[in-house]
């Protein structure tokens, strides 16, 4: 997918001291501070919350095409023997979005996936998706390093309950919790309320969270509520961006093994 708008790799948000009571108040206040705060790089080295040893920042990851290859764009058109353009033209405009938000189930998705309600091979589609899930290059190694260094990580993703298929295959829960999923929360990025609910749940200031996503609009939405936003391009660049913030991405287990040789 070609993105016509690009942000700098590292985006520097404001750090409000508390979550405002409404989305409008939050956006108005935080946007006024944003221009003043973009000139300094957040430094998270050796940072913990005042009342605990909870290591900061908390890392929030988009899943599809950030952690896991998205088969919808790579495999599904071929499954239907269509081009992507043809598939987008004939599929229902909102059925998948409703499925992601948990407002319809698999059976309803199968019934209305195509605008003309032609039959859908649901099990075949699921098999196609499952076979196409795998970690993007270098990402699992980075997640393992972050986990080894005791960073708290959460999925923050737009996806239906097919997250379970991803988990069954890739065991992402070894590295992060499936905490914020659109099918459970009933909201999708870039809805500001989705981000604000995540901050409230985590009980930290938004400036103590780093959000990583391959889609610019989702990163911008995170920045708008005070979260540090990183635009994902590849694992190597993400590793560099995190390091610049003082986030330890060294693989201590691997280093120890190398030193023993």
PDB file of C-alpha atoms in Angstrom:
ATOM      1  CA  UNK A   1       0.000   0.000   0.000  1.00  0.00           C
ATOM      2  CA  UNK A   2       1.470   3.372  -1.024  1.00  0.00           C
ATOM      3  CA  UNK A   3       1.340   6.095   1.620  1.00  0.00           C
ATOM      4  CA  UNK A   4       1.176   9.619   0.248  1.00  0.00           C
ATOM      5  CA  UNK A   5       1.999  11.248   3.571  1.00  0.00           C
ATOM      6  CA  UNK A   6       5.063  10.547   5.651  1.00  0.00           C
ATOM      7  CA  UNK A   7       6.012  11.626   9.136  1.00  0.00           C
ATOM      8  CA  UNK A   8       9.499  11.791  10.598  1.00  0.00           C
ATOM      9  CA  UNK A   9      10.444   8.478  12.134  1.00  0.00           C
ATOM     10  CA  UNK A  10      10.270   9.836  15.671  1.00  0.00           C
ATOM     11  CA  UNK A  11       7.405  12.100  16.689  1.00  0.00           C
ATOM     12  CA  UNK A  12       7.629  14.100  19.853  1.00  0.00           C
ATOM     13  CA  UNK A  13       4.348  14.579  21.699  1.00  0.00           C
ATOM     14  CA  UNK A  14       3.462  16.608  24.734  1.00  0.00           C
ATOM     15  CA  UNK A  15       3.485  15.061  28.169  1.00  0.00           C
ATOM     16  CA  UNK A  16       0.321  16.116  29.979  1.00  0.00           C
ATOM     17  CA  UNK A  17       0.261  15.329  33.668  1.00  0.00           C
ATOM     18  CA  UNK A  18      -3.168  13.752  33.681  1.00  0.00           C
ATOM     19  CA  UNK A  19      -5.825  12.445  31.314  1.00  0.00           C
ATOM     20  CA  UNK A  20      -8.518  15.030  30.591  1.00  0.00           C
ATOM     21  CA  UNK A  21     -12.121  14.080  31.050  1.00  0.00           C
ATOM     22  CA  UNK A  22     -13.252  14.422  27.469  1.00  0.00           C
ATOM     23  CA  UNK A  23     -11.717  13.815  24.057  1.00  0.00           C
ATOM     24  CA  UNK A  24     -12.345  17.378  22.907  1.00  0.00           C
ATOM     25  CA  UNK A  25     -10.670  18.903  25.953  1.00  0.00           C
ATOM     26  CA  UNK A  26      -7.740  16.535  25.571  1.00  0.00           C
ATOM     27  CA  UNK A  27      -7.223  17.301  21.907  1.00  0.00           C
ATOM     28  CA  UNK A  28      -7.508  21.084  22.341  1.00  0.00           C
ATOM     29  CA  UNK A  29      -5.058  21.187  25.232  1.00  0.00           C
ATOM     30  CA  UNK A  30      -2.561  18.692  23.874  1.00  0.00           C
ATOM     31  CA  UNK A  31      -2.479  20.133  20.369  1.00  0.00           C
ATOM     32  CA  UNK A  32      -1.630  23.575  21.771  1.00  0.00           C
ATOM     33  CA  UNK A  33       1.380  22.066  23.553  1.00  0.00           C
ATOM     34  CA  UNK A  34       2.528  19.832  20.717  1.00  0.00           C
ATOM     35  CA  UNK A  35       4.395  22.460  18.725  1.00  0.00           C
ATOM     36  CA  UNK A  36       6.353  23.484  21.824  1.00  0.00           C
ATOM     37  CA  UNK A  37       7.466  19.944  22.631  1.00  0.00           C
ATOM     38  CA  UNK A  38       8.589  18.493  19.292  1.00  0.00           C
ATOM     39  CA  UNK A  39      12.145  19.798  19.596  1.00  0.00           C
ATOM     40  CA  UNK A  40      13.290  17.457  22.398  1.00  0.00           C
ATOM     41  CA  UNK A  41      13.678  13.690  22.120  1.00  0.00           C
ATOM     42  CA  UNK A  42      11.892  11.741  24.871  1.00  0.00           C
ATOM     43  CA  UNK A  43      14.462  10.085  27.118  1.00  0.00           C
ATOM     44  CA  UNK A  44      13.212   6.906  28.757  1.00  0.00           C
ATOM     45  CA  UNK A  45      16.541   5.594  30.013  1.00  0.00           C
ATOM     46  CA  UNK A  46      16.230   4.120  33.527  1.00  0.00           C
ATOM     47  CA  UNK A  47      12.758   5.582  33.976  1.00  0.00           C
ATOM     48  CA  UNK A  48      10.199   4.077  36.357  1.00  0.00           C
ATOM     49  CA  UNK A  49       6.881   5.242  37.764  1.00  0.00           C
ATOM     50  CA  UNK A  50       7.199   7.192  41.037  1.00  0.00           C
ATOM     51  CA  UNK A  51       5.300   4.712  43.192  1.00  0.00           C
ATOM     52  CA  UNK A  52       6.528   1.413  41.762  1.00  0.00           C
ATOM     53  CA  UNK A  53       9.282  -0.313  39.845  1.00  0.00           C
ATOM     54  CA  UNK A  54       7.151  -0.425  36.700  1.00  0.00           C
ATOM     55  CA  UNK A  55       9.594   0.180  33.874  1.00  0.00           C
ATOM     56  CA  UNK A  56       8.749   2.936  31.419  1.00  0.00           C
ATOM     57  CA  UNK A  57       7.840   3.495  28.718  1.00  0.00           C
ATOM     58  CA  UNK A  58       4.991   1.090  28.102  1.00  0.00           C
ATOM     59  CA  UNK A  59       5.080  -0.075  24.492  1.00  0.00           C
ATOM     60  CA  UNK A  60       1.915  -0.387  22.411  1.00  0.00           C
ATOM     61  CA  UNK A  61       2.175  -2.246  19.115  1.00  0.00           C
ATOM     62  CA  UNK A  62      -0.070  -2.422  16.129  1.00  0.00           C
ATOM     63  CA  UNK A  63      -0.083  -6.038  14.915  1.00  0.00           C
ATOM     64  CA  UNK A  64      -0.826  -6.289  11.204  1.00  0.00           C
ATOM     65  CA  UNK A  65       2.081  -5.259   8.977  1.00  0.00           C
ATOM     66  CA  UNK A  66       3.926  -4.025  12.073  1.00  0.00           C
ATOM     67  CA  UNK A  67       4.481  -7.294  13.932  1.00  0.00           C
ATOM     68  CA  UNK A  68       2.781  -9.802  11.621  1.00  0.00           C
ATOM     69  CA  UNK A  69       2.523  -9.945   7.839  1.00  0.00           C
ATOM     70  CA  UNK A  70      -1.042  -9.086   6.778  1.00  0.00           C
ATOM     71  CA  UNK A  71      -2.348 -11.788   4.403  1.00  0.00           C
ATOM     72  CA  UNK A  72      -5.282  -9.631   3.314  1.00  0.00           C
ATOM     73  CA  UNK A  73      -3.037  -7.531   1.120  1.00  0.00           C
ATOM     74  CA  UNK A  74      -0.624 -10.261   0.099  1.00  0.00           C
ATOM     75  CA  UNK A  75      -2.675 -13.473  -0.261  1.00  0.00           C
ATOM     76  CA  UNK A  76      -6.421 -12.885  -0.162  1.00  0.00           C
ATOM     77  CA  UNK A  77      -6.851 -11.354  -3.644  1.00  0.00           C
ATOM     78  CA  UNK A  78      -5.197 -14.442  -5.151  1.00  0.00           C
ATOM     79  CA  UNK A  79      -7.456 -16.666  -3.027  1.00  0.00           C
ATOM     80  CA  UNK A  80     -10.463 -15.039  -4.688  1.00  0.00           C
ATOM     81  CA  UNK A  81      -8.680 -15.034  -8.075  1.00  0.00           C
ATOM     82  CA  UNK A  82      -8.977 -11.275  -8.235  1.00  0.00           C
ATOM     83  CA  UNK A  83      -6.709  -8.281  -8.239  1.00  0.00           C
ATOM     84  CA  UNK A  84      -6.756  -6.119  -5.134  1.00  0.00           C
ATOM     85  CA  UNK A  85      -8.617  -3.461  -7.103  1.00  0.00           C
ATOM     86  CA  UNK A  86     -11.316  -5.952  -8.105  1.00  0.00           C
ATOM     87  CA  UNK A  87     -11.632  -7.251  -4.553  1.00  0.00           C
ATOM     88  CA  UNK A  88     -12.042  -3.777  -3.091  1.00  0.00           C
ATOM     89  CA  UNK A  89     -14.680  -2.966  -5.695  1.00  0.00           C
ATOM     90  CA  UNK A  90     -16.865  -5.997  -4.995  1.00  0.00           C
ATOM     91  CA  UNK A  91     -16.512  -6.504  -1.245  1.00  0.00           C
ATOM     92  CA  UNK A  92     -19.019  -4.947   1.147  1.00  0.00           C
ATOM     93  CA  UNK A  93     -17.749  -1.500   2.259  1.00  0.00           C
ATOM     94  CA  UNK A  94     -18.304  -2.011   5.989  1.00  0.00           C
ATOM     95  CA  UNK A  95     -18.580  -5.754   6.676  1.00  0.00           C
ATOM     96  CA  UNK A  96     -14.916  -6.263   7.613  1.00  0.00           C
ATOM     97  CA  UNK A  97     -14.893  -3.120   9.754  1.00  0.00           C
ATOM     98  CA  UNK A  98     -17.958  -4.385  11.608  1.00  0.00           C
ATOM     99  CA  UNK A  99     -16.252  -7.739  12.085  1.00  0.00           C
ATOM    100  CA  UNK A 100     -13.182  -5.989  13.484  1.00  0.00           C
ATOM    101  CA  UNK A 101     -15.342  -4.093  15.977  1.00  0.00           C
ATOM    102  CA  UNK A 102     -17.113  -7.282  17.046  1.00  0.00           C
ATOM    103  CA  UNK A 103     -20.553  -6.099  15.968  1.00  0.00           C
ATOM    104  CA  UNK A 104     -21.002  -9.057  13.586  1.00  0.00           C
ATOM    105  CA  UNK A 105     -19.785 -12.658  13.841  1.00  0.00           C
ATOM    106  CA  UNK A 106     -18.174 -14.962  11.274  1.00  0.00           C
ATOM    107  CA  UNK A 107     -21.488 -16.173   9.885  1.00  0.00           C
ATOM    108  CA  UNK A 108     -22.695 -12.631   9.288  1.00  0.00           C
ATOM    109  CA  UNK A 109     -19.340 -11.733   7.737  1.00  0.00           C
ATOM    110  CA  UNK A 110     -19.666 -14.668   5.341  1.00  0.00           C
ATOM    111  CA  UNK A 111     -23.185 -13.591   4.393  1.00  0.00           C
ATOM    112  CA  UNK A 112     -22.333  -9.969   3.609  1.00  0.00           C
ATOM    113  CA  UNK A 113     -18.616 -10.065   2.711  1.00  0.00           C
ATOM    114  CA  UNK A 114     -19.479  -9.372  -0.939  1.00  0.00           C
ATOM    115  CA  UNK A 115     -21.864  -6.597  -1.905  1.00  0.00           C
ATOM    116  CA  UNK A 116     -23.864  -8.972  -4.087  1.00  0.00           C
ATOM    117  CA  UNK A 117     -23.958 -11.562  -1.238  1.00  0.00           C
ATOM    118  CA  UNK A 118     -22.332 -14.271  -3.356  1.00  0.00           C
ATOM    119  CA  UNK A 119     -21.282 -17.324  -1.298  1.00  0.00           C
ATOM    120  CA  UNK A 120     -18.044 -17.031   0.666  1.00  0.00           C
ATOM    121  CA  UNK A 121     -15.791 -19.992   1.420  1.00  0.00           C
ATOM    122  CA  UNK A 122     -15.250 -18.924   5.023  1.00  0.00           C
ATOM    123  CA  UNK A 123     -13.092 -21.874   6.068  1.00  0.00           C
ATOM    124  CA  UNK A 124     -10.982 -21.521   2.936  1.00  0.00           C
ATOM    125  CA  UNK A 125     -10.490 -17.833   3.654  1.00  0.00           C
ATOM    126  CA  UNK A 126      -9.465 -18.577   7.246  1.00  0.00           C
ATOM    127  CA  UNK A 127      -6.972 -21.200   6.066  1.00  0.00           C
ATOM    128  CA  UNK A 128      -5.552 -18.692   3.602  1.00  0.00           C
ATOM    129  CA  UNK A 129      -5.156 -16.123   6.366  1.00  0.00           C
ATOM    130  CA  UNK A 130      -3.573 -18.588   8.790  1.00  0.00           C
ATOM    131  CA  UNK A 131      -1.008 -19.760   6.252  1.00  0.00           C
ATOM    132  CA  UNK A 132      -0.001 -16.139   5.607  1.00  0.00           C
ATOM    133  CA  UNK A 133       0.627 -15.108   9.207  1.00  0.00           C
ATOM    134  CA  UNK A 134       4.289 -14.875  10.143  1.00  0.00           C
ATOM    135  CA  UNK A 135       6.555 -12.416  11.915  1.00  0.00           C
ATOM    136  CA  UNK A 136       8.005  -9.625   9.822  1.00  0.00           C
ATOM    137  CA  UNK A 137      11.756  -9.838   9.395  1.00  0.00           C
ATOM    138  CA  UNK A 138      13.662  -8.950  12.547  1.00  0.00           C
ATOM    139  CA  UNK A 139      10.580  -8.151  14.618  1.00  0.00           C
ATOM    140  CA  UNK A 140      10.508 -11.243  16.817  1.00  0.00           C
ATOM    141  CA  UNK A 141      14.153 -10.742  17.750  1.00  0.00           C
ATOM    142  CA  UNK A 142      13.400  -7.130  18.747  1.00  0.00           C
ATOM    143  CA  UNK A 143      10.384  -8.175  20.810  1.00  0.00           C
ATOM    144  CA  UNK A 144      12.473 -10.799  22.555  1.00  0.00           C
ATOM    145  CA  UNK A 145      15.127  -8.195  23.427  1.00  0.00           C
ATOM    146  CA  UNK A 146      12.505  -5.808  24.805  1.00  0.00           C
ATOM    147  CA  UNK A 147      10.927  -8.608  26.826  1.00  0.00           C
ATOM    148  CA  UNK A 148      14.340  -9.658  28.168  1.00  0.00           C
ATOM    149  CA  UNK A 149      14.866  -6.061  29.286  1.00  0.00           C
ATOM    150  CA  UNK A 150      11.537  -6.112  31.165  1.00  0.00           C
ATOM    151  CA  UNK A 151       9.529  -3.660  29.084  1.00  0.00           C
ATOM    152  CA  UNK A 152       5.757  -3.919  29.374  1.00  0.00           C
ATOM    153  CA  UNK A 153       4.192  -4.473  25.950  1.00  0.00           C
ATOM    154  CA  UNK A 154       0.596  -4.588  24.718  1.00  0.00           C
ATOM    155  CA  UNK A 155      -1.069  -5.197  21.380  1.00  0.00           C
ATOM    156  CA  UNK A 156      -3.092  -2.193  20.206  1.00  0.00           C
ATOM    157  CA  UNK A 157      -4.718  -3.435  17.044  1.00  0.00           C
ATOM    158  CA  UNK A 158      -7.668  -3.245  14.690  1.00  0.00           C
ATOM    159  CA  UNK A 159      -8.554  -6.903  14.190  1.00  0.00           C
ATOM    160  CA  UNK A 160     -11.422  -9.347  14.720  1.00  0.00           C
ATOM    161  CA  UNK A 161     -11.349 -12.391  16.966  1.00  0.00           C
ATOM    162  CA  UNK A 162      -9.099 -14.005  14.361  1.00  0.00           C
ATOM    163  CA  UNK A 163      -6.368 -12.671  16.662  1.00  0.00           C
ATOM    164  CA  UNK A 164      -6.768 -16.142  18.163  1.00  0.00           C
ATOM    165  CA  UNK A 165      -5.505 -17.684  14.919  1.00  0.00           C
ATOM    166  CA  UNK A 166      -2.451 -15.454  15.021  1.00  0.00           C
ATOM    167  CA  UNK A 167      -1.799 -16.359  18.645  1.00  0.00           C
ATOM    168  CA  UNK A 168      -2.190 -20.082  17.962  1.00  0.00           C
ATOM    169  CA  UNK A 169       0.422 -19.909  15.223  1.00  0.00           C
ATOM    170  CA  UNK A 170       2.923 -17.317  16.460  1.00  0.00           C
ATOM    171  CA  UNK A 171       2.454 -17.252  20.268  1.00  0.00           C
ATOM    172  CA  UNK A 172       2.685 -13.466  20.417  1.00  0.00           C
ATOM    173  CA  UNK A 173       1.641 -13.585  24.082  1.00  0.00           C
ATOM    174  CA  UNK A 174       5.211 -14.679  24.877  1.00  0.00           C
ATOM    175  CA  UNK A 175       6.135 -11.032  24.336  1.00  0.00           C
ATOM    176  CA  UNK A 176       3.030  -8.917  24.861  1.00  0.00           C
ATOM    177  CA  UNK A 177      -0.554  -9.036  26.093  1.00  0.00           C
ATOM    178  CA  UNK A 178      -3.495  -8.936  23.673  1.00  0.00           C
ATOM    179  CA  UNK A 179      -4.905  -6.081  25.740  1.00  0.00           C
ATOM    180  CA  UNK A 180      -6.346  -3.617  23.237  1.00  0.00           C
ATOM    181  CA  UNK A 181      -8.103  -5.293  20.309  1.00  0.00           C
ATOM    182  CA  UNK A 182     -10.886  -3.643  18.368  1.00  0.00           C
ATOM    183  CA  UNK A 183     -13.184  -6.674  18.525  1.00  0.00           C
ATOM    184  CA  UNK A 184     -13.029  -6.580  22.342  1.00  0.00           C
ATOM    185  CA  UNK A 185     -13.086  -2.810  22.832  1.00  0.00           C
ATOM    186  CA  UNK A 186     -15.663  -2.040  20.149  1.00  0.00           C
ATOM    187  CA  UNK A 187     -13.502   0.792  18.791  1.00  0.00           C
ATOM    188  CA  UNK A 188     -10.968   1.094  15.989  1.00  0.00           C
ATOM    189  CA  UNK A 189      -7.915   3.243  15.433  1.00  0.00           C
ATOM    190  CA  UNK A 190      -7.735   6.150  14.773  1.00  0.00           C
ATOM    191  CA  UNK A 191     -10.721   6.848  17.051  1.00  0.00           C
ATOM    192  CA  UNK A 192      -9.250   9.053  19.849  1.00  0.00           C
ATOM    193  CA  UNK A 193     -11.464   7.331  22.408  1.00  0.00           C
ATOM    194  CA  UNK A 194      -9.695   4.027  21.749  1.00  0.00           C
ATOM    195  CA  UNK A 195      -6.356   5.598  22.674  1.00  0.00           C
ATOM    196  CA  UNK A 196      -7.755   7.380  25.711  1.00  0.00           C
ATOM    197  CA  UNK A 197      -9.334   4.158  26.989  1.00  0.00           C
ATOM    198  CA  UNK A 198      -5.934   2.464  26.685  1.00  0.00           C
ATOM    199  CA  UNK A 199      -4.233   5.198  28.717  1.00  0.00           C
ATOM    200  CA  UNK A 200      -6.921   5.023  31.386  1.00  0.00           C
ATOM    201  CA  UNK A 201      -6.572   1.242  31.579  1.00  0.00           C
ATOM    202  CA  UNK A 202      -2.767   1.414  31.869  1.00  0.00           C
ATOM    203  CA  UNK A 203      -2.923   4.147  34.547  1.00  0.00           C
ATOM    204  CA  UNK A 204       0.035   6.125  33.199  1.00  0.00           C
ATOM    205  CA  UNK A 205       0.460   9.503  31.583  1.00  0.00           C
ATOM    206  CA  UNK A 206       0.190   9.269  27.791  1.00  0.00           C
ATOM    207  CA  UNK A 207       3.746  10.605  27.418  1.00  0.00           C
ATOM    208  CA  UNK A 208       4.976   7.441  29.142  1.00  0.00           C
ATOM    209  CA  UNK A 209       3.644   5.265  26.310  1.00  0.00           C
ATOM    210  CA  UNK A 210       5.206   4.617  22.916  1.00  0.00           C
ATOM    211  CA  UNK A 211       2.890   3.523  20.113  1.00  0.00           C
ATOM    212  CA  UNK A 212       4.213   1.826  16.956  1.00  0.00           C
ATOM    213  CA  UNK A 213       2.123   1.469  13.792  1.00  0.00           C
ATOM    214  CA  UNK A 214       2.752   1.175  10.066  1.00  0.00           C
ATOM    215  CA  UNK A 215      -0.122   3.552   9.268  1.00  0.00           C
ATOM    216  CA  UNK A 216       0.509   7.278   9.481  1.00  0.00           C
ATOM    217  CA  UNK A 217      -3.056   8.202  10.449  1.00  0.00           C
ATOM    218  CA  UNK A 218      -2.922   5.903  13.463  1.00  0.00           C
ATOM    219  CA  UNK A 219       0.409   7.375  14.577  1.00  0.00           C
ATOM    220  CA  UNK A 220      -0.975  10.894  14.206  1.00  0.00           C
ATOM    221  CA  UNK A 221      -3.987   9.978  16.323  1.00  0.00           C
ATOM    222  CA  UNK A 222      -1.696   8.689  19.077  1.00  0.00           C
ATOM    223  CA  UNK A 223       0.355  11.887  19.017  1.00  0.00           C
ATOM    224  CA  UNK A 224      -2.819  13.966  19.243  1.00  0.00           C
ATOM    225  CA  UNK A 225      -3.618  12.516  22.677  1.00  0.00           C
ATOM    226  CA  UNK A 226      -0.055  12.826  23.955  1.00  0.00           C
ATOM    227  CA  UNK A 227       1.359   9.372  23.221  1.00  0.00           C
ATOM    228  CA  UNK A 228       4.821   9.113  21.664  1.00  0.00           C
ATOM    229  CA  UNK A 229       4.226   7.907  18.107  1.00  0.00           C
ATOM    230  CA  UNK A 230       6.603   5.921  15.907  1.00  0.00           C
ATOM    231  CA  UNK A 231       5.921   5.177  12.270  1.00  0.00           C
ATOM    232  CA  UNK A 232       6.978   1.587  11.589  1.00  0.00           C
ATOM    233  CA  UNK A 233       9.002   0.993   8.429  1.00  0.00           C
ATOM    234  CA  UNK A 234      11.053  -2.062   9.355  1.00  0.00           C
ATOM    235  CA  UNK A 235      12.548  -3.699  12.426  1.00  0.00           C
ATOM    236  CA  UNK A 236      15.991  -2.185  11.925  1.00  0.00           C
ATOM    237  CA  UNK A 237      14.693   1.381  11.806  1.00  0.00           C
ATOM    238  CA  UNK A 238      12.395   0.780  14.759  1.00  0.00           C
ATOM    239  CA  UNK A 239      15.319  -0.557  16.770  1.00  0.00           C
ATOM    240  CA  UNK A 240      17.271   2.622  16.013  1.00  0.00           C
ATOM    241  CA  UNK A 241      14.326   4.848  16.936  1.00  0.00           C
ATOM    242  CA  UNK A 242      13.813   3.109  20.263  1.00  0.00           C
ATOM    243  CA  UNK A 243      17.521   3.282  21.058  1.00  0.00           C
ATOM    244  CA  UNK A 244      17.528   7.047  20.468  1.00  0.00           C
ATOM    245  CA  UNK A 245      14.902   7.319  23.201  1.00  0.00           C
ATOM    246  CA  UNK A 246      17.056   5.439  25.670  1.00  0.00           C
ATOM    247  CA  UNK A 247      15.024   2.232  25.361  1.00  0.00           C
ATOM    248  CA  UNK A 248      17.268  -0.788  25.811  1.00  0.00           C
ATOM    249  CA  UNK A 249      17.002  -3.053  22.771  1.00  0.00           C
ATOM    250  CA  UNK A 250      20.132  -5.088  23.480  1.00  0.00           C
ATOM    251  CA  UNK A 251      19.686  -8.850  23.529  1.00  0.00           C
ATOM    252  CA  UNK A 252      21.465  -9.670  26.779  1.00  0.00           C
ATOM    253  CA  UNK A 253      20.926 -13.423  26.386  1.00  0.00           C
ATOM    254  CA  UNK A 254      22.536 -13.382  22.953  1.00  0.00           C
ATOM    255  CA  UNK A 255      25.376 -11.179  24.184  1.00  0.00           C
ATOM    256  CA  UNK A 256      26.047 -13.569  27.067  1.00  0.00           C
ATOM    257  CA  UNK A 257      26.157 -16.519  24.708  1.00  0.00           C
ATOM    258  CA  UNK A 258      28.565 -14.700  22.404  1.00  0.00           C
ATOM    259  CA  UNK A 259      30.814 -13.839  25.324  1.00  0.00           C
ATOM    260  CA  UNK A 260      31.040 -17.480  26.423  1.00  0.00           C
ATOM    261  CA  UNK A 261      32.392 -18.634  23.079  1.00  0.00           C
TER     262      UNK A 261
END
